[in-house]
C-alpha cells in the first residue's frame, strides 16, 4: 500500500453547499429545536458544514407540506412530471464536478468523475409516462374493466451515508416520478449531497413540497418517518438491524416498504479464471469507497488449486492501492467516521484472534494519525464460520476461503444470512450457467466484481439483504398501488322482487 501524506484544504462550491438548514415545503429552515449537527470530512476531521438536528415535529411539518403538495403533483400529467425530472438531471450534469467534490469530501472518497445521478434520473424520468394499467375482460359487453396505477400519497425514505447522491436520486426520483410526494432523511454523516440535489430539484421547477429533506439522527428524525400516521409507503436503505426496526414501525403503521440492506458478497474463483483481469477487479471491488459499498465482494471463495497463486497476486495488488485524501491521485480514502474506524479495526482483531492470517494490511497506515484511514487488508486461512466471513465489515477487508470443489464453493458462497451480489470468475460457460442459477443473490456477476454495467438491472437482495427492487424498469411501479375500475354503460337491471301475485 502506498500512503500519501499531504493534508488538503476544504473546497466546496458555495452554490451547492447548504449550511444550517433543511428543506420543508420549499423553504430552507432550521430544526424546530434549533440544534445542529456537524458534518465532518473524514480525511481531515474538519467541519464542512452544519445541518439541522431534525425531530418528530420537523418530520410532521414536512409530511404536512408533502400532503399539501400532493394533489397538484399527482394531477400533473405524467409527461410533464417526467420533463421536470429530465430538467433536474440536466442541472445535476451541469454541476457534476461540484457534486462529485461535495460527495467525495463528506464521504471521504477520491473523485469518481461525473456522478451517475444524472443518468439514473433520466432512466427514471423516461418511466414517468409509461406507468400503465390493464384493460380487463368483463361478463357483459356493456361494461369496461380497467386497472389504474396510482401514487400512494406522501411516502418516506431513509438512506445511508456511503453513496448519498445516488441513493437520493434513486429513491426520490422513482417515488416522485410516480406522482408521490416524499419526506426523506439522509444519514447524519453525509447529508450535504442530498441537500444540494434537493436544491437543484427546486431550481429545476419541481414544485415546493414535492421533495422534503429532514436532516437529523436516525433515532429521532429517522424513527419519526415510518411512525407518522400520514406516511403511505417507505423505502429504507441501510443495515439489517435498522431495517428490522423500520419494518416493525411500518408493521405498527400498516405501511408497505422495500428494504435495501447489507451484503457479504462472495467472489467465487475457479482455476480457469483469467487472473490478470480478475485480480485488479476483485481488489477494486473491496477497496472502492474504502469497502463501504453494500455490494462489496468481501469473501473470496476459491478452488484450492488456484489458492496460492491467487493470494500472492491479491496481496501484491492490494499493496499497490494508494491511500489518501480525495484531492490526491489515490484509489482509496478513509472510512466515514470514528465509529466505523473502530468497527473495522475491531473486525481485523477478531479475524486475528480467530486464527485467520493477515497477508497484507491489518491496521492504520503509517503517518495517518488524523482521519479514519485503514489499510486494505487481506486475510487468508479464513474458515466459513468465522465472524469475519459471516458479518458485514463495511471496510476494505477481504477474506479468502479455500474449497475443494464446485459443490463446496456453492455451499460456502450461500452460507451467510446475506444475498446481495455474488461474483463468479471463470472462462467456462457451463460453470458460469450453473453458478448463476445456484447462487442465492439478487445479482450474479460473471467476470465482474459488483454486478454493475447492466442498464436498468433491478437491484436488491435475497435473504437478509432485503426485498423489493430499485433501479430497474419497474422501479417507478414499486411506488404505485393498483386500483380496479369497473364501469357500466347504464345501471344494470336489478332482479325483480317476488310479490304474492307471482304465487
Ligand atoms: P444504518 O445505521 O442502518 O443507517 C442507515 C440510515 O438509517 C441512516 O440514515 C440512519 O441515520 C438511519 N437510522 C439509524 N437508526 C434509525 C432508526 N432507529 N430509525 C430510523 N432510521 C434510523 O446503516 P449505516 O451503517 O449508516 O449504512 C451502512 C449499511 O447500509 C450497510 O449495512 C450497507 O450494506 C447498507 N447499504 C445497503 C445498500 C443496498 O442497496 N442494499 C446500499 C448502501 C448501503 P443516522 O446514521 O443519521 O443515525
Ligand atoms: Mg462526514
XYZ file of C-alpha atoms and ligand atoms in Angstrom:
552
model
C 0.000 0.000 0.000
C 1.238 3.464 -0.828
C 0.257 6.275 1.531
C 0.282 9.973 0.697
C 0.877 12.439 3.486
C -0.245 15.936 2.409
C -3.166 17.457 4.254
C -5.685 19.040 1.873
C -7.828 22.136 2.301
C -11.595 22.037 2.029
C -13.043 23.290 -1.277
C -16.800 23.386 -1.647
C -18.938 25.142 -4.236
C -20.936 27.807 -2.320
C -23.794 27.446 -4.831
C -24.361 23.860 -3.789
C -23.436 23.950 -0.130
C -26.492 24.187 2.098
C -25.270 25.181 5.534
C -27.508 25.048 8.604
C -30.885 24.418 7.016
C -33.073 21.681 5.561
C -35.887 21.710 3.017
C -39.530 21.657 4.113
C -42.301 22.803 1.777
C -39.836 24.628 -0.476
C -38.372 26.650 2.429
C -34.857 26.281 3.852
C -35.465 26.024 7.579
C -33.637 25.216 10.825
C -34.940 22.454 13.074
C -37.695 23.400 15.486
C -35.325 22.510 18.318
C -32.677 24.901 16.949
C -29.820 22.393 17.279
C -27.376 21.437 14.555
C -25.072 18.505 13.746
C -21.519 18.967 12.415
C -20.744 17.271 9.113
C -17.102 16.294 9.082
C -14.627 15.476 6.339
C -13.324 12.080 7.445
C -9.884 12.631 5.862
C -9.090 15.789 7.799
C -11.738 15.729 10.542
C -12.528 19.344 9.527
C -16.133 20.515 9.875
C -17.543 21.014 6.364
C -20.958 22.393 7.342
C -23.733 22.046 9.905
C -27.169 20.592 9.341
C -30.290 20.886 11.483
C -30.927 18.201 14.073
C -34.437 17.475 12.859
C -37.003 15.875 15.168
C -40.517 14.427 15.100
C -42.095 17.903 14.928
C -39.984 18.713 11.844
C -40.991 15.411 10.237
C -44.616 16.285 10.942
C -44.160 19.692 9.286
C -42.524 18.012 6.281
C -45.330 15.450 5.984
C -47.921 18.240 6.085
C -46.048 20.151 3.372
C -45.885 16.978 1.293
C -49.632 16.400 1.828
C -50.395 19.896 0.579
C -48.223 19.458 -2.497
C -49.604 16.005 -3.316
C -52.912 16.663 -5.186
C -51.386 19.057 -7.739
C -48.308 16.848 -8.260
C -50.470 13.723 -8.670
C -52.717 15.510 -11.161
C -49.873 16.987 -13.223
C -49.741 14.930 -16.404
C -47.067 12.253 -16.327
C -45.172 13.657 -19.305
C -44.731 16.974 -17.503
C -43.576 15.204 -14.339
C -41.031 13.316 -16.430
C -39.914 16.545 -18.126
C -39.195 18.138 -14.724
C -37.082 15.122 -13.769
C -35.159 15.437 -17.039
C -34.529 19.109 -16.227
C -33.321 18.084 -12.756
C -30.936 15.587 -14.391
C -29.589 18.328 -16.702
C -28.818 20.578 -13.724
C -27.101 17.690 -11.941
C -24.972 17.123 -15.001
C -24.098 20.828 -15.240
C -22.950 20.761 -11.602
C -21.313 17.351 -11.973
C -17.823 18.358 -10.875
C -19.043 20.296 -7.845
C -21.377 17.475 -6.788
C -18.560 14.952 -7.127
C -16.332 17.169 -4.943
C -19.052 17.640 -2.359
C -19.822 13.941 -2.088
C -16.155 12.978 -2.081
C -15.468 15.367 0.798
C -18.363 14.336 3.002
C -17.905 10.620 2.337
C -14.098 10.762 2.125
C -13.593 9.085 -1.243
C -11.400 10.134 -4.151
C -13.047 11.717 -7.180
C -15.150 9.368 -9.287
C -15.542 11.863 -12.113
C -19.025 12.767 -13.361
C -21.575 11.434 -10.887
C -24.017 8.740 -12.028
C -27.105 10.567 -10.746
C -27.991 12.351 -13.994
C -28.101 9.048 -15.869
C -30.075 7.344 -13.086
C -32.646 10.145 -13.111
C -33.017 10.140 -16.877
C -33.688 6.406 -16.797
C -36.378 7.018 -14.168
C -37.775 10.145 -15.872
C -38.394 8.095 -19.000
C -40.617 5.757 -16.982
C -42.866 8.535 -15.637
C -45.300 8.447 -18.573
C -45.060 4.685 -19.099
C -46.933 3.752 -15.934
C -49.771 1.793 -17.459
C -52.783 -0.141 -16.284
C -54.625 -3.007 -17.962
C -57.923 -3.485 -19.669
C -59.703 -6.497 -18.187
C -62.350 -8.865 -19.575
C -65.917 -8.402 -18.287
C -69.081 -10.564 -18.204
C -71.074 -8.052 -20.197
C -70.354 -6.019 -23.355
C -71.874 -3.030 -21.527
C -69.045 -2.970 -19.041
C -65.363 -1.981 -19.008
C -62.803 -3.337 -16.564
C -59.582 -1.375 -16.003
C -56.701 -1.091 -13.634
C -55.169 2.253 -12.719
C -51.723 2.599 -11.194
C -51.877 5.431 -8.681
C -49.336 7.009 -6.345
C -49.622 6.263 -2.630
C -49.581 9.892 -1.490
C -46.908 11.015 0.967
C -44.076 8.499 1.096
C -40.925 8.300 3.209
C -37.341 7.241 2.634
C -34.244 6.839 4.781
C -30.821 6.479 3.159
C -27.261 5.743 4.378
C -24.052 7.761 4.037
C -21.944 5.616 1.731
C -23.312 6.842 -1.613
C -25.738 9.596 -0.583
C -26.138 11.156 -4.044
C -27.084 8.013 -5.998
C -29.296 6.754 -3.125
C -31.161 10.069 -3.010
C -31.615 10.207 -6.789
C -32.904 6.632 -6.988
C -35.398 6.786 -4.119
C -36.653 10.333 -4.685
C -36.643 10.054 -8.479
C -38.748 6.899 -8.629
C -41.156 7.981 -5.868
C -41.949 11.390 -7.358
C -41.984 10.146 -10.972
C -44.960 8.016 -9.868
C -46.725 11.129 -8.521
C -45.955 10.716 -4.821
C -44.517 13.469 -2.655
C -41.692 12.497 -0.337
C -40.051 13.131 3.035
C -36.507 11.789 3.055
C -33.881 11.615 5.779
C -30.247 11.342 4.721
C -27.647 9.965 7.135
C -26.209 12.448 9.599
C -22.705 11.619 8.294
C -23.396 12.595 4.662
C -26.450 14.857 4.233
C -24.825 17.604 2.122
C -25.061 15.957 -1.306
C -28.768 15.124 -0.727
C -29.432 18.759 0.285
C -27.584 20.001 -2.811
C -29.625 17.649 -5.014
C -32.841 18.878 -3.391
C -31.761 22.455 -4.124
C -31.303 21.542 -7.792
C -34.705 19.809 -7.825
C -36.346 23.092 -6.753
C -34.297 25.006 -9.315
C -35.471 22.548 -11.988
C -39.060 23.549 -11.232
C -40.165 20.546 -9.173
C -42.784 22.276 -7.014
C -42.195 23.134 -3.344
C -43.307 20.340 -1.006
C -42.805 17.536 -3.537
C -39.313 16.819 -2.160
C -38.731 17.452 1.553
C -35.431 16.691 3.261
C -35.313 16.400 7.049
C -31.765 16.026 8.364
C -31.002 14.572 11.780
C -30.235 11.442 13.736
C -31.731 8.078 12.859
C -33.350 7.533 16.248
C -35.032 10.970 16.122
C -35.867 12.287 12.633
C -35.484 8.819 11.075
C -37.727 6.956 13.507
C -40.465 9.606 13.142
C -40.964 8.938 9.413
C -42.295 5.335 9.336
C -44.229 6.066 12.557
C -46.067 9.058 11.082
C -49.765 8.267 10.522
C -49.878 10.007 7.115
C -46.947 8.116 5.543
C -48.308 5.629 2.987
C -45.161 3.813 1.848
C -41.485 3.579 2.866
C -38.128 2.865 1.262
C -35.164 2.103 3.512
C -31.506 1.533 2.664
C -29.096 0.698 5.453
C -28.141 -2.047 7.858
C -30.289 -5.131 8.533
C -30.569 -4.134 12.226
C -32.087 -0.741 11.412
C -34.072 -2.277 8.550
C -35.742 -4.589 11.035
C -36.670 -1.609 13.255
C -38.121 0.248 10.269
C -40.128 -2.833 9.271
C -41.551 -3.077 12.818
C -42.545 0.590 12.722
C -44.133 0.018 9.313
C -45.966 -3.046 10.670
C -47.433 -0.969 13.510
C -48.479 1.663 10.988
C -49.522 -0.876 8.266
C -47.203 0.751 5.734
C -45.673 -1.279 2.877
C -41.960 -0.899 2.240
C -38.858 -2.066 0.445
C -35.576 -2.744 2.227
C -32.110 -2.483 0.663
C -29.807 -3.915 3.313
C -26.250 -5.131 3.582
C -24.197 -7.851 1.965
C -21.325 -10.294 2.399
C -20.839 -10.838 -1.264
C -18.771 -13.834 -2.382
C -16.289 -13.771 -5.256
C -16.038 -17.375 -6.403
C -12.816 -18.045 -8.308
C -12.358 -21.131 -10.481
C -8.941 -22.338 -11.707
C -9.745 -21.379 -15.314
C -10.384 -17.717 -14.383
C -8.351 -15.027 -16.118
C -6.460 -13.859 -13.043
C -4.789 -10.964 -14.903
C -8.232 -9.412 -15.314
C -9.847 -10.795 -12.158
C -7.337 -9.742 -9.501
C -7.362 -5.963 -10.131
C -11.162 -6.065 -10.426
C -11.522 -8.019 -7.178
C -9.250 -5.605 -5.311
C -11.147 -2.657 -6.765
C -14.375 -4.367 -5.641
C -13.284 -4.343 -1.988
C -11.355 -1.039 -1.894
C -13.757 1.169 -3.900
C -15.290 3.642 -1.411
C -12.982 2.029 1.192
C -15.080 -1.123 1.072
C -18.141 0.855 2.203
C -20.394 -0.470 -0.532
C -23.256 -2.834 0.150
C -22.245 -4.843 -2.949
C -18.525 -5.062 -1.989
C -17.114 -8.510 -2.763
C -15.737 -9.210 0.703
C -15.242 -13.005 0.571
C -13.046 -14.800 -1.931
C -14.188 -18.412 -2.260
C -11.537 -20.132 -4.369
C -10.812 -23.646 -5.529
C -7.750 -24.996 -3.715
C -5.683 -25.452 -6.895
C -5.710 -21.704 -7.594
C -5.415 -20.584 -3.976
C -1.682 -19.920 -3.544
C -1.230 -18.006 -6.760
C -4.430 -16.026 -6.155
C -3.443 -14.997 -2.620
C 0.010 -13.845 -3.795
C -1.499 -11.795 -6.576
C -4.266 -10.293 -4.410
C -1.687 -9.240 -1.801
C 0.556 -7.634 -4.429
C -2.407 -5.789 -5.943
C -3.624 -4.565 -2.541
C -0.171 -3.187 -1.805
C -0.452 -1.061 -4.945
C -3.628 0.675 -3.699
C -2.792 4.314 -2.961
C -4.489 5.636 0.151
C -5.076 9.320 0.873
C -7.463 12.261 0.819
C -9.904 12.987 -2.014
C -7.922 15.623 -3.896
C -4.836 13.455 -4.320
C -4.322 10.834 -7.039
C -5.380 7.999 -4.783
C -7.534 4.879 -5.101
C -8.906 4.794 -1.583
C -9.861 7.335 1.093
C -10.594 6.966 4.795
C -13.588 5.314 6.453
C -16.527 7.623 7.131
C -16.274 8.087 10.897
C -14.525 7.261 14.139
C -17.277 4.713 14.826
C -16.662 2.872 11.548
C -12.909 3.104 12.099
C -13.237 1.369 15.456
C -15.628 -1.173 13.983
C -13.371 -2.146 11.064
C -10.224 -2.303 13.228
C -12.233 -4.382 15.706
C -13.111 -6.890 12.968
C -9.440 -7.110 11.964
C -8.610 -8.006 15.596
C -11.438 -10.561 15.616
C -10.031 -12.203 12.484
C -6.553 -12.494 14.003
C -7.954 -13.857 17.274
C -9.971 -16.480 15.386
C -6.785 -17.740 13.711
C -7.001 -16.167 10.269
C -3.725 -14.929 8.806
C -3.162 -11.280 7.845
C -1.338 -11.458 4.497
C -1.170 -7.710 3.969
C -2.534 -4.621 5.731
C -4.129 -5.139 9.112
C -4.001 -1.682 10.670
C -3.780 2.080 10.282
C -1.333 3.213 7.579
C 1.852 4.885 8.860
C 1.576 8.664 9.022
C -2.220 8.668 9.332
C -2.989 9.566 12.913
C -5.550 12.151 11.686
C -8.531 10.908 9.695
C -10.132 7.485 9.731
C -7.704 5.637 7.478
C -7.241 1.883 7.423
C -5.044 -0.308 5.232
C -6.501 -2.579 2.566
C -6.363 -5.885 4.411
C -6.190 -9.453 3.114
C -6.984 -12.386 5.394
C -6.061 -15.924 4.365
C -6.951 -19.236 6.046
C -10.425 -17.986 6.851
C -12.972 -20.582 7.961
C -16.501 -20.056 6.623
C -17.978 -19.775 10.109
C -15.592 -17.094 11.407
C -17.246 -13.774 12.173
C -15.075 -12.009 9.549
C -16.534 -14.431 6.988
C -20.137 -14.062 8.138
C -20.663 -10.434 9.160
C -20.592 -7.312 7.045
C -17.433 -5.356 7.952
C -18.072 -2.389 5.611
C -14.369 -1.743 5.155
C -11.512 -2.790 2.813
C -11.113 -6.237 4.356
C -11.061 -9.289 2.097
C -11.241 -12.856 3.435
C -10.006 -15.856 1.452
C -11.700 -19.231 1.951
C -10.368 -22.257 0.039
C -12.775 -25.022 -1.062
C -12.388 -28.455 -2.673
C -14.955 -28.399 -5.447
C -17.863 -26.577 -7.072
C -20.429 -28.037 -4.663
C -18.500 -26.769 -1.649
C -17.996 -23.401 -3.366
C -21.785 -23.034 -3.701
C -22.376 -24.114 -0.111
C -19.828 -21.630 1.260
C -20.873 -18.811 -1.083
C -24.517 -19.258 0.004
C -23.600 -19.875 3.641
C -24.337 -16.446 5.137
C -27.553 -14.629 6.016
C -26.916 -12.209 3.156
C -27.653 -12.470 -0.561
C -26.979 -9.205 -2.339
C -24.374 -9.778 -5.075
C -22.350 -12.878 -5.946
C -19.476 -12.849 -8.434
C -18.080 -15.771 -10.374
C -14.707 -15.729 -12.090
C -14.456 -18.405 -14.776
C -13.969 -18.810 -18.517
C -16.134 -21.929 -18.636
C -19.667 -21.213 -19.793
C -21.036 -24.344 -18.098
C -19.641 -23.268 -14.741
C -20.997 -19.757 -15.304
C -24.503 -21.038 -16.087
C -24.641 -23.459 -13.129
C -23.318 -20.864 -10.698
C -25.679 -18.149 -11.970
C -28.588 -20.451 -11.141
C -27.376 -21.801 -7.817
C -26.056 -18.658 -6.120
C -28.579 -17.072 -3.746
C -28.265 -13.387 -4.532
C -30.286 -10.602 -6.102
C -27.464 -10.034 -8.602
C -24.974 -12.528 -10.024
C -21.978 -11.078 -11.856
C -19.812 -13.271 -14.050
C -16.283 -11.898 -14.550
C -17.169 -8.600 -12.867
C -16.905 -7.630 -9.195
C -20.014 -5.604 -8.318
C -22.697 -6.505 -10.810
C -22.600 -3.031 -12.354
C -22.721 -2.259 -16.069
C -26.194 -3.555 -16.908
C -28.522 -0.720 -17.897
C -31.714 -0.930 -15.897
C -30.728 -4.017 -13.927
C -33.108 -4.347 -10.956
C -31.104 -4.056 -7.737
C -31.985 -5.678 -4.416
C -31.366 -8.557 -2.082
C -32.206 -12.156 -1.277
C -32.491 -13.294 2.361
C -31.381 -10.687 4.919
C -30.124 -8.377 2.181
C -33.687 -7.146 1.861
C -36.602 -7.219 -0.548
C -38.041 -5.078 -3.314
C -36.041 -3.933 -6.328
C -34.806 -0.462 -7.253
C -33.158 0.964 -10.376
C -34.894 -1.305 -12.891
C -37.573 -0.602 -15.484
C -40.212 -1.326 -12.782
C -38.747 0.996 -10.160
C -41.458 3.618 -10.625
C -44.177 0.923 -10.454
C -42.864 -0.027 -6.980
C -44.131 3.356 -5.807
C -47.665 2.862 -7.179
C -50.751 0.998 -5.993
C -53.285 -0.716 -8.228
C -56.938 0.249 -8.405
C -59.507 -1.856 -10.288
C -62.207 0.181 -12.014
C -65.468 -1.376 -13.167
C -67.566 0.873 -15.377
C -71.057 0.134 -16.775
C -72.694 1.939 -19.649
C -76.018 2.018 -17.745
C -77.316 0.951 -14.363
C -77.914 -2.824 -14.728
C -81.466 -4.139 -14.225
C -81.971 -5.269 -10.641
C -83.740 -8.702 -10.348
C -87.461 -8.089 -9.583
C -88.598 -8.813 -6.017
C -91.185 -11.662 -5.777
C -94.720 -10.485 -4.981
C -97.802 -12.510 -3.733
C -99.226 -12.325 -7.282
C -96.342 -14.430 -8.517
C -97.543 -17.443 -6.495
P -27.756 2.317 9.355
O -27.103 2.558 10.643
O -28.818 1.300 9.253
O -28.284 3.745 8.870
C -28.991 3.926 7.673
C -29.948 5.082 7.834
O -30.911 4.761 8.840
C -29.279 6.377 8.287
O -29.933 7.471 7.681
C -29.529 6.360 9.766
O -29.475 7.631 10.339
C -30.922 5.779 9.812
N -31.293 5.198 11.099
C -30.492 4.670 12.052
N -31.233 4.243 13.109
C -32.525 4.516 12.811
C -33.764 4.314 13.494
N -33.823 3.764 14.711
N -34.898 4.701 12.870
C -34.861 5.268 11.654
N -33.733 5.495 10.967
C -32.569 5.118 11.537
O -26.719 1.939 8.238
P -25.295 2.578 8.001
O -24.334 1.897 8.890
O -25.357 4.049 8.034
O -25.078 2.169 6.472
C -24.433 1.030 6.117
C -25.399 -0.104 5.853
O -26.220 0.191 4.734
C -24.652 -1.359 5.487
O -25.239 -2.469 6.105
C -24.823 -1.421 3.981
O -24.671 -2.674 3.427
C -26.188 -0.897 3.809
N -26.381 -0.425 2.426
C -27.197 -1.150 1.594
C -27.372 -0.778 0.281
C -28.260 -1.568 -0.654
O -28.670 -1.030 -1.655
N -28.569 -2.805 -0.378
C -26.738 0.362 -0.187
C -25.921 1.077 0.675
C -25.760 0.674 1.998
P -28.148 8.209 11.056
O -26.974 7.482 10.513
O -28.170 9.645 10.699
O -28.332 7.995 12.524
Mg -18.597 13.047 7.409
